[in-house]
Amino acid sequence: MLPDHQLLRIPGPSPIPPSVQRAMSQQMIGHRGQETKDLLQRIKPKLMPIFGTEQEVMIIAGSGTAGLETAVVNAVNPDDEVLVIVTGSFGERFAKLCSEYRIQTHRLDIEWGKSVSPESVERYLRQHPSIKAVFSTYCETSTGVLNPIEELAQVVHHNSNALFIVDGVSCVGGVESKMDEWGVDILITGSQKAMMLPAGLTFVAASNRAWKVIAANKRPRFYLDLKKYQITLAKDSTPFTPALSLLFGLEQVLKLMEEEGLEQVYARHQLMKNMTRAAFQAHGIPLLTSDTSASPTVTAIKPADFPAEELRRIIKKEFGLSIAGGQQHLEGEIFRIGHMGYCSPADVLQIIGIIEIGLQKIGKAIDLGKGIRAAQKVYIG
Amino acid sequence: MLPDHQLLRIPGPSPIPPSVQRAMSQQMIGHRGQETKDLLQRIKPKLMPIFGTEQEVMIIAGSGTAGLETAVVNAVNPDDEVLVIVTGSFGERFAKLCSEYRIQTHRLDIEWGKSVSPESVERYLRQHPSIKAVFSTYCETSTGVLNPIEELAQVVHHNSNALFIVDGVSCVGGVESKMDEWGVDILITGSQKAMMLPAGLTFVAASNRAWKVIAANKRPRFYLDLKKYQITLAKDSTPFTPALSLLFGLEQVLKLMEEEGLEQVYARHQLMKNMTRAAFQAHGIPLLTSDTSASPTVTAIKPADFPAEELRRIIKKEFGLSIAGGQQHLEGEIFRIGHMGYCSPADVLQIIGIIEIGLQKIGKAIDLGKGIRAAQKVYIG
């Protein structure tokens, strides 16, 4: 195998663009000085369109889970009842977070691989009028499902006064988010997926309704106190020491996304999804998700007649291509391809080409190139 | 001024060594794969001697304040009484954290610029036998004071059953820490000071006594739940997405510290402190702290006859040298020089040389080179 040649196509972390690597290697500066204020001032307006909001987007040094916890400890009062829509392991995380904080937590469990239907949420909310917050994942990384956030926001607001809180960690930046227009009250993402950075930053934006609840919330919190971030960000600063190297990289990421154009970024992710799905469909290899509930950032495949782990092992060994396996009860049952952030349609062709060789090598008789051809046709249109 | 030539000598963030910059620019890898397990396995044993402990050192993605909060939410039970020793703004932070969590918080306020005396802590603990945890800063960044942690640990343990919790953010890695031998129950540091990394990691180690309290503590916590880090670190993993680029850099930092030798690292910081103090003493410029309570990582100067802010402005403008001002009531009253991490005695000579020119330029009649000479003599010994 060619040394120092790794292809990272798991659903996060995603590869870092060279110019972002260079930006991150800038020497440190005083994080309370004018240079850092200027940096944050340049970053702030470019984050807002990615969230589809006129609200400032808070930047916290921490993993995505810190962002999820930020939503819980700021927006949920001690006595509130909440509903968590669980479509996979990251829905589970919201539920665990709420129960750890002893919040009365209702669960709406959806079969892994399916998206939640707005009707089922509507029914649930009508039966439980006291629910104060509804939690959902946007892209469920563990299954490659994209939940219908716009429709969910509608049913939440038509059937309750609950806040609608969305985990967008594995898709915001690669999939359109219209937080304000749709009525999402809190949207969270992380740095290591479609945002093309190493992990270590989490981003949280809140609606005016959410800010009102946050201001009135008496729950103790300090490092994840969103109000502290709002007050300091208004002055182009942070309440606690910022992760500077990641902020240097973030500015360059935002430049790259602006150059390409957000519409084109989203179209590219749609295209990569369609190419990937077409390739496996051409081979008659089952996909975990339906065309309508599939995410543009990650595709899960559920092979019927070959071992997923065998395939992952051989393509990693022969080509350095890393793809992900399944989580929890789907371990060994599925494999997942990340096509997000710094990933192009040409990379998808490469992934499919390698997987076809891998399938041949593990003894599945396949028509080499057939998946590629299907993906190429999707590209040409 | 020479372009792209900045000298960052504030008490954090500190400059990043070139080899650490290169290490951090390594391409991403799967954070649940074997490579990351191997990386953590290599890092773990090298962190322990820096803390002076046989305990594993937990690595959390977040700022130093997240580390301080980790100590509070894990080691303090809801009904506990605690004592916070406040010798400056970071002691204040511990007090704010505890009061935010509605913990019954006693304060022992010490005049800024002085270190706490073990006797005063002994008296306080005898008067308040119900105190369950004592918080202290090791190096108080805002004043350049180094508190006598070994002696404090003794009086805490001889006069109470309280846990002794220490904020070592601005000195661990540059000043010797013997956590186990001294009897420190929880020691915290951050990545952006003596650890020569960008901000974004915080490190927390706990004694067996502390782990017992943590295990029994019913306080809700999730992202900062230390037990989750302990369980996963034992398997060379992390409970939540690790800040990979900083871990890449951390391994190189630990290599550099091992090459130099920890004893020599600590001796270098002592030497830089003594050189810096000798230089200002030679000019008859008052230091904020006494020789016995001064920190090896940061020196605070309290000028009697020239404006600190004027000096800071001119040396930044003419030489790109950044030093820090004072915080809170010391704003404008003092200036602070960081000599920690990637900083050598030769850098101290440069800092002094620039400051002497700056003093001349703001109209203070000084004997140019006199401070340098004093520092050189300290170096030669």
PDB file of N, CA and C in Angstrom, chain B residues 245-307:
ATOM      1  N   SER B 245      -6.552  17.138  16.713  1.00  0.00           N
ATOM      2  CA  SER B 245      -5.352  17.883  16.317  1.00  0.00           C
ATOM      3  C   SER B 245      -4.550  18.285  17.561  1.00  0.00           C
ATOM      4  N   LEU B 246      -5.250  18.585  18.647  1.00  0.00           N
ATOM      5  CA  LEU B 246      -4.551  18.954  19.876  1.00  0.00           C
ATOM      6  C   LEU B 246      -3.876  17.733  20.510  1.00  0.00           C
ATOM      7  N   LEU B 247      -4.490  16.555  20.338  1.00  0.00           N
ATOM      8  CA  LEU B 247      -3.835  15.334  20.855  1.00  0.00           C
ATOM      9  C   LEU B 247      -2.573  15.025  20.050  1.00  0.00           C
ATOM     10  N   PHE B 248      -2.637  15.250  18.730  1.00  0.00           N
ATOM     11  CA  PHE B 248      -1.421  15.067  17.905  1.00  0.00           C
ATOM     12  C   PHE B 248      -0.310  15.974  18.453  1.00  0.00           C
ATOM     13  N   GLY B 249      -0.680  17.244  18.722  1.00  0.00           N
ATOM     14  CA  GLY B 249       0.305  18.193  19.248  1.00  0.00           C
ATOM     15  C   GLY B 249       0.786  17.798  20.634  1.00  0.00           C
ATOM     16  N   LEU B 250      -0.133  17.298  21.451  1.00  0.00           N
ATOM     17  CA  LEU B 250       0.220  16.918  22.825  1.00  0.00           C
ATOM     18  C   LEU B 250       1.302  15.849  22.844  1.00  0.00           C
ATOM     19  N   GLU B 251       1.180  14.868  21.945  1.00  0.00           N
ATOM     20  CA  GLU B 251       2.206  13.823  21.937  1.00  0.00           C
ATOM     21  C   GLU B 251       3.591  14.432  21.690  1.00  0.00           C
ATOM     22  N   GLN B 252       3.669  15.394  20.765  1.00  0.00           N
ATOM     23  CA  GLN B 252       4.954  16.023  20.466  1.00  0.00           C
ATOM     24  C   GLN B 252       5.436  16.880  21.640  1.00  0.00           C
ATOM     25  N   VAL B 253       4.507  17.592  22.292  1.00  0.00           N
ATOM     26  CA  VAL B 253       4.874  18.378  23.481  1.00  0.00           C
ATOM     27  C   VAL B 253       5.506  17.463  24.533  1.00  0.00           C
ATOM     28  N   LEU B 254       4.879  16.313  24.744  1.00  0.00           N
ATOM     29  CA  LEU B 254       5.379  15.389  25.772  1.00  0.00           C
ATOM     30  C   LEU B 254       6.753  14.845  25.382  1.00  0.00           C
ATOM     31  N   LYS B 255       6.966  14.662  24.061  1.00  0.00           N
ATOM     32  CA  LYS B 255       8.300  14.229  23.593  1.00  0.00           C
ATOM     33  C   LYS B 255       9.325  15.304  23.905  1.00  0.00           C
ATOM     34  N   LEU B 256       8.986  16.554  23.618  1.00  0.00           N
ATOM     35  CA  LEU B 256       9.923  17.663  23.858  1.00  0.00           C
ATOM     36  C   LEU B 256      10.259  17.768  25.343  1.00  0.00           C
ATOM     37  N   MET B 257       9.253  17.624  26.205  1.00  0.00           N
ATOM     38  CA  MET B 257       9.497  17.730  27.645  1.00  0.00           C
ATOM     39  C   MET B 257      10.344  16.566  28.134  1.00  0.00           C
ATOM     40  N   GLU B 258      10.133  15.398  27.529  1.00  0.00           N
ATOM     41  CA  GLU B 258      10.918  14.216  27.907  1.00  0.00           C
ATOM     42  C   GLU B 258      12.377  14.399  27.475  1.00  0.00           C
ATOM     43  N   GLU B 259      12.560  14.939  26.250  1.00  0.00           N
ATOM     44  CA  GLU B 259      13.927  15.180  25.735  1.00  0.00           C
ATOM     45  C   GLU B 259      14.686  16.139  26.658  1.00  0.00           C
ATOM     46  N   GLU B 260      14.025  17.233  27.024  1.00  0.00           N
ATOM     47  CA  GLU B 260      14.693  18.223  27.883  1.00  0.00           C
ATOM     48  C   GLU B 260      14.870  17.663  29.294  1.00  0.00           C
ATOM     49  N   GLY B 261      13.919  16.850  29.705  1.00  0.00           N
ATOM     50  CA  GLY B 261      13.939  16.312  31.072  1.00  0.00           C
ATOM     51  C   GLY B 261      13.109  17.210  31.979  1.00  0.00           C
ATOM     52  N   LEU B 262      12.165  16.629  32.714  1.00  0.00           N
ATOM     53  CA  LEU B 262      11.259  17.458  33.528  1.00  0.00           C
ATOM     54  C   LEU B 262      12.021  18.309  34.530  1.00  0.00           C
ATOM     55  N   GLU B 263      13.079  17.719  35.147  1.00  0.00           N
ATOM     56  CA  GLU B 263      13.850  18.495  36.131  1.00  0.00           C
ATOM     57  C   GLU B 263      14.400  19.762  35.483  1.00  0.00           C
ATOM     58  N   GLN B 264      14.900  19.601  34.245  1.00  0.00           N
ATOM     59  CA  GLN B 264      15.492  20.732  33.535  1.00  0.00           C
ATOM     60  C   GLN B 264      14.401  21.732  33.123  1.00  0.00           C
ATOM     61  N   VAL B 265      13.238  21.232  32.750  1.00  0.00           N
ATOM     62  CA  VAL B 265      12.114  22.126  32.400  1.00  0.00           C
ATOM     63  C   VAL B 265      11.811  23.024  33.606  1.00  0.00           C
ATOM     64  N   TYR B 266      11.729  22.400  34.781  1.00  0.00           N
ATOM     65  CA  TYR B 266      11.405  23.179  35.986  1.00  0.00           C
ATOM     66  C   TYR B 266      12.543  24.146  36.334  1.00  0.00           C
ATOM     67  N   ALA B 267      13.789  23.699  36.169  1.00  0.00           N
ATOM     68  CA  ALA B 267      14.945  24.564  36.457  1.00  0.00           C
ATOM     69  C   ALA B 267      14.953  25.766  35.503  1.00  0.00           C
ATOM     70  N   ARG B 268      14.593  25.511  34.234  1.00  0.00           N
ATOM     71  CA  ARG B 268      14.555  26.603  33.234  1.00  0.00           C
ATOM     72  C   ARG B 268      13.534  27.662  33.651  1.00  0.00           C
ATOM     73  N   HIS B 269      12.376  27.224  34.121  1.00  0.00           N
ATOM     74  CA  HIS B 269      11.362  28.189  34.535  1.00  0.00           C
ATOM     75  C   HIS B 269      11.808  28.979  35.771  1.00  0.00           C
ATOM     76  N   GLN B 270      12.463  28.289  36.717  1.00  0.00           N
ATOM     77  CA  GLN B 270      13.012  28.984  37.898  1.00  0.00           C
ATOM     78  C   GLN B 270      14.007  30.053  37.462  1.00  0.00           C
ATOM     79  N   LEU B 271      14.875  29.659  36.533  1.00  0.00           N
ATOM     80  CA  LEU B 271      15.915  30.564  36.041  1.00  0.00           C
ATOM     81  C   LEU B 271      15.287  31.786  35.359  1.00  0.00           C
ATOM     82  N   MET B 272      14.267  31.547  34.542  1.00  0.00           N
ATOM     83  CA  MET B 272      13.618  32.666  33.835  1.00  0.00           C
ATOM     84  C   MET B 272      12.959  33.619  34.823  1.00  0.00           C
ATOM     85  N   LYS B 273      12.369  33.048  35.870  1.00  0.00           N
ATOM     86  CA  LYS B 273      11.778  33.891  36.924  1.00  0.00           C
ATOM     87  C   LYS B 273      12.860  34.748  37.578  1.00  0.00           C
ATOM     88  N   ASN B 274      13.964  34.097  37.966  1.00  0.00           N
ATOM     89  CA  ASN B 274      15.029  34.828  38.680  1.00  0.00           C
ATOM     90  C   ASN B 274      15.672  35.897  37.804  1.00  0.00           C
ATOM     91  N   MET B 275      15.847  35.589  36.517  1.00  0.00           N
ATOM     92  CA  MET B 275      16.418  36.583  35.591  1.00  0.00           C
ATOM     93  C   MET B 275      15.485  37.781  35.461  1.00  0.00           C
ATOM     94  N   THR B 276      14.199  37.506  35.296  1.00  0.00           N
ATOM     95  CA  THR B 276      13.219  38.588  35.110  1.00  0.00           C
ATOM     96  C   THR B 276      13.166  39.477  36.335  1.00  0.00           C
ATOM     97  N   ARG B 277      13.094  38.857  37.504  1.00  0.00           N
ATOM     98  CA  ARG B 277      13.002  39.642  38.749  1.00  0.00           C
ATOM     99  C   ARG B 277      14.278  40.467  38.974  1.00  0.00           C
ATOM    100  N   ALA B 278      15.443  39.837  38.722  1.00  0.00           N
ATOM    101  CA  ALA B 278      16.717  40.547  38.927  1.00  0.00           C
ATOM    102  C   ALA B 278      16.787  41.792  38.039  1.00  0.00           C
ATOM    103  N   ALA B 279      16.281  41.673  36.828  1.00  0.00           N
ATOM    104  CA  ALA B 279      16.355  42.795  35.880  1.00  0.00           C
ATOM    105  C   ALA B 279      15.585  44.002  36.414  1.00  0.00           C
ATOM    106  N   PHE B 280      14.353  43.765  36.881  1.00  0.00           N
ATOM    107  CA  PHE B 280      13.547  44.898  37.371  1.00  0.00           C
ATOM    108  C   PHE B 280      14.082  45.419  38.701  1.00  0.00           C
ATOM    109  N   GLN B 281      14.581  44.487  39.526  1.00  0.00           N
ATOM    110  CA  GLN B 281      15.163  44.921  40.799  1.00  0.00           C
ATOM    111  C   GLN B 281      16.391  45.795  40.548  1.00  0.00           C
ATOM    112  N   ALA B 282      17.172  45.463  39.527  1.00  0.00           N
ATOM    113  CA  ALA B 282      18.372  46.258  39.202  1.00  0.00           C
ATOM    114  C   ALA B 282      17.977  47.694  38.843  1.00  0.00           C
ATOM    115  N   HIS B 283      16.780  47.823  38.224  1.00  0.00           N
ATOM    116  CA  HIS B 283      16.307  49.162  37.847  1.00  0.00           C
ATOM    117  C   HIS B 283      15.529  49.827  38.973  1.00  0.00           C
ATOM    118  N   GLY B 284      15.378  49.119  40.088  1.00  0.00           N
ATOM    119  CA  GLY B 284      14.602  49.670  41.192  1.00  0.00           C
ATOM    120  C   GLY B 284      13.120  49.788  40.874  1.00  0.00           C
ATOM    121  N   ILE B 285      12.660  48.962  39.940  1.00  0.00           N
ATOM    122  CA  ILE B 285      11.227  48.967  39.587  1.00  0.00           C
ATOM    123  C   ILE B 285      10.527  47.911  40.445  1.00  0.00           C
ATOM    124  N   PRO B 286       9.514  48.278  41.208  1.00  0.00           N
ATOM    125  CA  PRO B 286       8.897  47.351  42.172  1.00  0.00           C
ATOM    126  C   PRO B 286       8.200  46.154  41.511  1.00  0.00           C
ATOM    127  N   LEU B 287       8.356  45.009  42.119  1.00  0.00           N
ATOM    128  CA  LEU B 287       7.644  43.803  41.704  1.00  0.00           C
ATOM    129  C   LEU B 287       6.414  43.660  42.584  1.00  0.00           C
ATOM    130  N   LEU B 288       5.326  43.077  42.033  1.00  0.00           N
ATOM    131  CA  LEU B 288       4.104  42.934  42.833  1.00  0.00           C
ATOM    132  C   LEU B 288       4.273  41.892  43.926  1.00  0.00           C
ATOM    133  N   THR B 289       5.046  40.842  43.631  1.00  0.00           N
ATOM    134  CA  THR B 289       5.147  39.715  44.570  1.00  0.00           C
ATOM    135  C   THR B 289       6.528  39.646  45.221  1.00  0.00           C
ATOM    136  N   SER B 290       6.594  39.001  46.374  1.00  0.00           N
ATOM    137  CA  SER B 290       7.882  38.801  47.066  1.00  0.00           C
ATOM    138  C   SER B 290       8.637  37.651  46.392  1.00  0.00           C
ATOM    139  N   ASP B 291       9.945  37.578  46.637  1.00  0.00           N
ATOM    140  CA  ASP B 291      10.743  36.492  46.061  1.00  0.00           C
ATOM    141  C   ASP B 291      10.184  35.129  46.448  1.00  0.00           C
ATOM    142  N   THR B 292       9.680  35.029  47.679  1.00  0.00           N
ATOM    143  CA  THR B 292       9.244  33.710  48.168  1.00  0.00           C
ATOM    144  C   THR B 292       7.889  33.286  47.593  1.00  0.00           C
ATOM    145  N   SER B 293       7.059  34.263  47.193  1.00  0.00           N
ATOM    146  CA  SER B 293       5.731  33.881  46.686  1.00  0.00           C
ATOM    147  C   SER B 293       5.609  34.057  45.178  1.00  0.00           C
ATOM    148  N   ALA B 294       6.732  34.264  44.477  1.00  0.00           N
ATOM    149  CA  ALA B 294       6.685  34.522  43.037  1.00  0.00           C
ATOM    150  C   ALA B 294       6.614  33.223  42.229  1.00  0.00           C
ATOM    151  N   SER B 295       5.851  33.258  41.158  1.00  0.00           N
ATOM    152  CA  SER B 295       5.699  32.093  40.284  1.00  0.00           C
ATOM    153  C   SER B 295       6.811  32.021  39.234  1.00  0.00           C
ATOM    154  N   PRO B 296       7.303  30.803  38.923  1.00  0.00           N
ATOM    155  CA  PRO B 296       8.287  30.634  37.857  1.00  0.00           C
ATOM    156  C   PRO B 296       7.722  30.851  36.450  1.00  0.00           C
ATOM    157  N   THR B 297       6.401  31.011  36.312  1.00  0.00           N
ATOM    158  CA  THR B 297       5.817  31.102  34.964  1.00  0.00           C
ATOM    159  C   THR B 297       5.362  32.505  34.573  1.00  0.00           C
ATOM    160  N   VAL B 298       5.096  33.359  35.561  1.00  0.00           N
ATOM    161  CA  VAL B 298       4.622  34.713  35.244  1.00  0.00           C
ATOM    162  C   VAL B 298       5.102  35.691  36.318  1.00  0.00           C
ATOM    163  N   THR B 299       5.555  36.859  35.882  1.00  0.00           N
ATOM    164  CA  THR B 299       6.039  37.890  36.806  1.00  0.00           C
ATOM    165  C   THR B 299       5.215  39.161  36.632  1.00  0.00           C
ATOM    166  N   ALA B 300       4.704  39.675  37.746  1.00  0.00           N
ATOM    167  CA  ALA B 300       3.926  40.914  37.729  1.00  0.00           C
ATOM    168  C   ALA B 300       4.768  42.064  38.276  1.00  0.00           C
ATOM    169  N   ILE B 301       4.780  43.171  37.543  1.00  0.00           N
ATOM    170  CA  ILE B 301       5.562  44.352  37.914  1.00  0.00           C
ATOM    171  C   ILE B 301       4.595  45.491  38.223  1.00  0.00           C
ATOM    172  N   LYS B 302       4.866  46.229  39.313  1.00  0.00           N
ATOM    173  CA  LYS B 302       3.969  47.309  39.735  1.00  0.00           C
ATOM    174  C   LYS B 302       4.730  48.627  39.741  1.00  0.00           C
ATOM    175  N   PRO B 303       4.789  49.276  38.581  1.00  0.00           N
ATOM    176  CA  PRO B 303       5.602  50.487  38.454  1.00  0.00           C
ATOM    177  C   PRO B 303       5.114  51.613  39.363  1.00  0.00           C
ATOM    178  N   ALA B 304       6.062  52.338  39.947  1.00  0.00           N
ATOM    179  CA  ALA B 304       5.704  53.445  40.842  1.00  0.00           C
ATOM    180  C   ALA B 304       5.668  54.765  40.082  1.00  0.00           C
ATOM    181  N   ASP B 305       6.487  54.864  39.020  1.00  0.00           N
ATOM    182  CA  ASP B 305       6.662  56.195  38.403  1.00  0.00           C
ATOM    183  C   ASP B 305       6.552  56.206  36.879  1.00  0.00           C
ATOM    184  N   PHE B 306       5.864  55.192  36.326  1.00  0.00           N
ATOM    185  CA  PHE B 306       5.551  55.284  34.883  1.00  0.00           C
ATOM    186  C   PHE B 306       4.269  54.492  34.612  1.00  0.00           C
ATOM    187  N   PRO B 307       3.540  54.862  33.559  1.00  0.00           N
ATOM    188  CA  PRO B 307       2.268  54.210  33.261  1.00  0.00           C
ATOM    189  C   PRO B 307       2.462  52.866  32.543  1.00  0.00           C
TER     190      PRO B 307
END
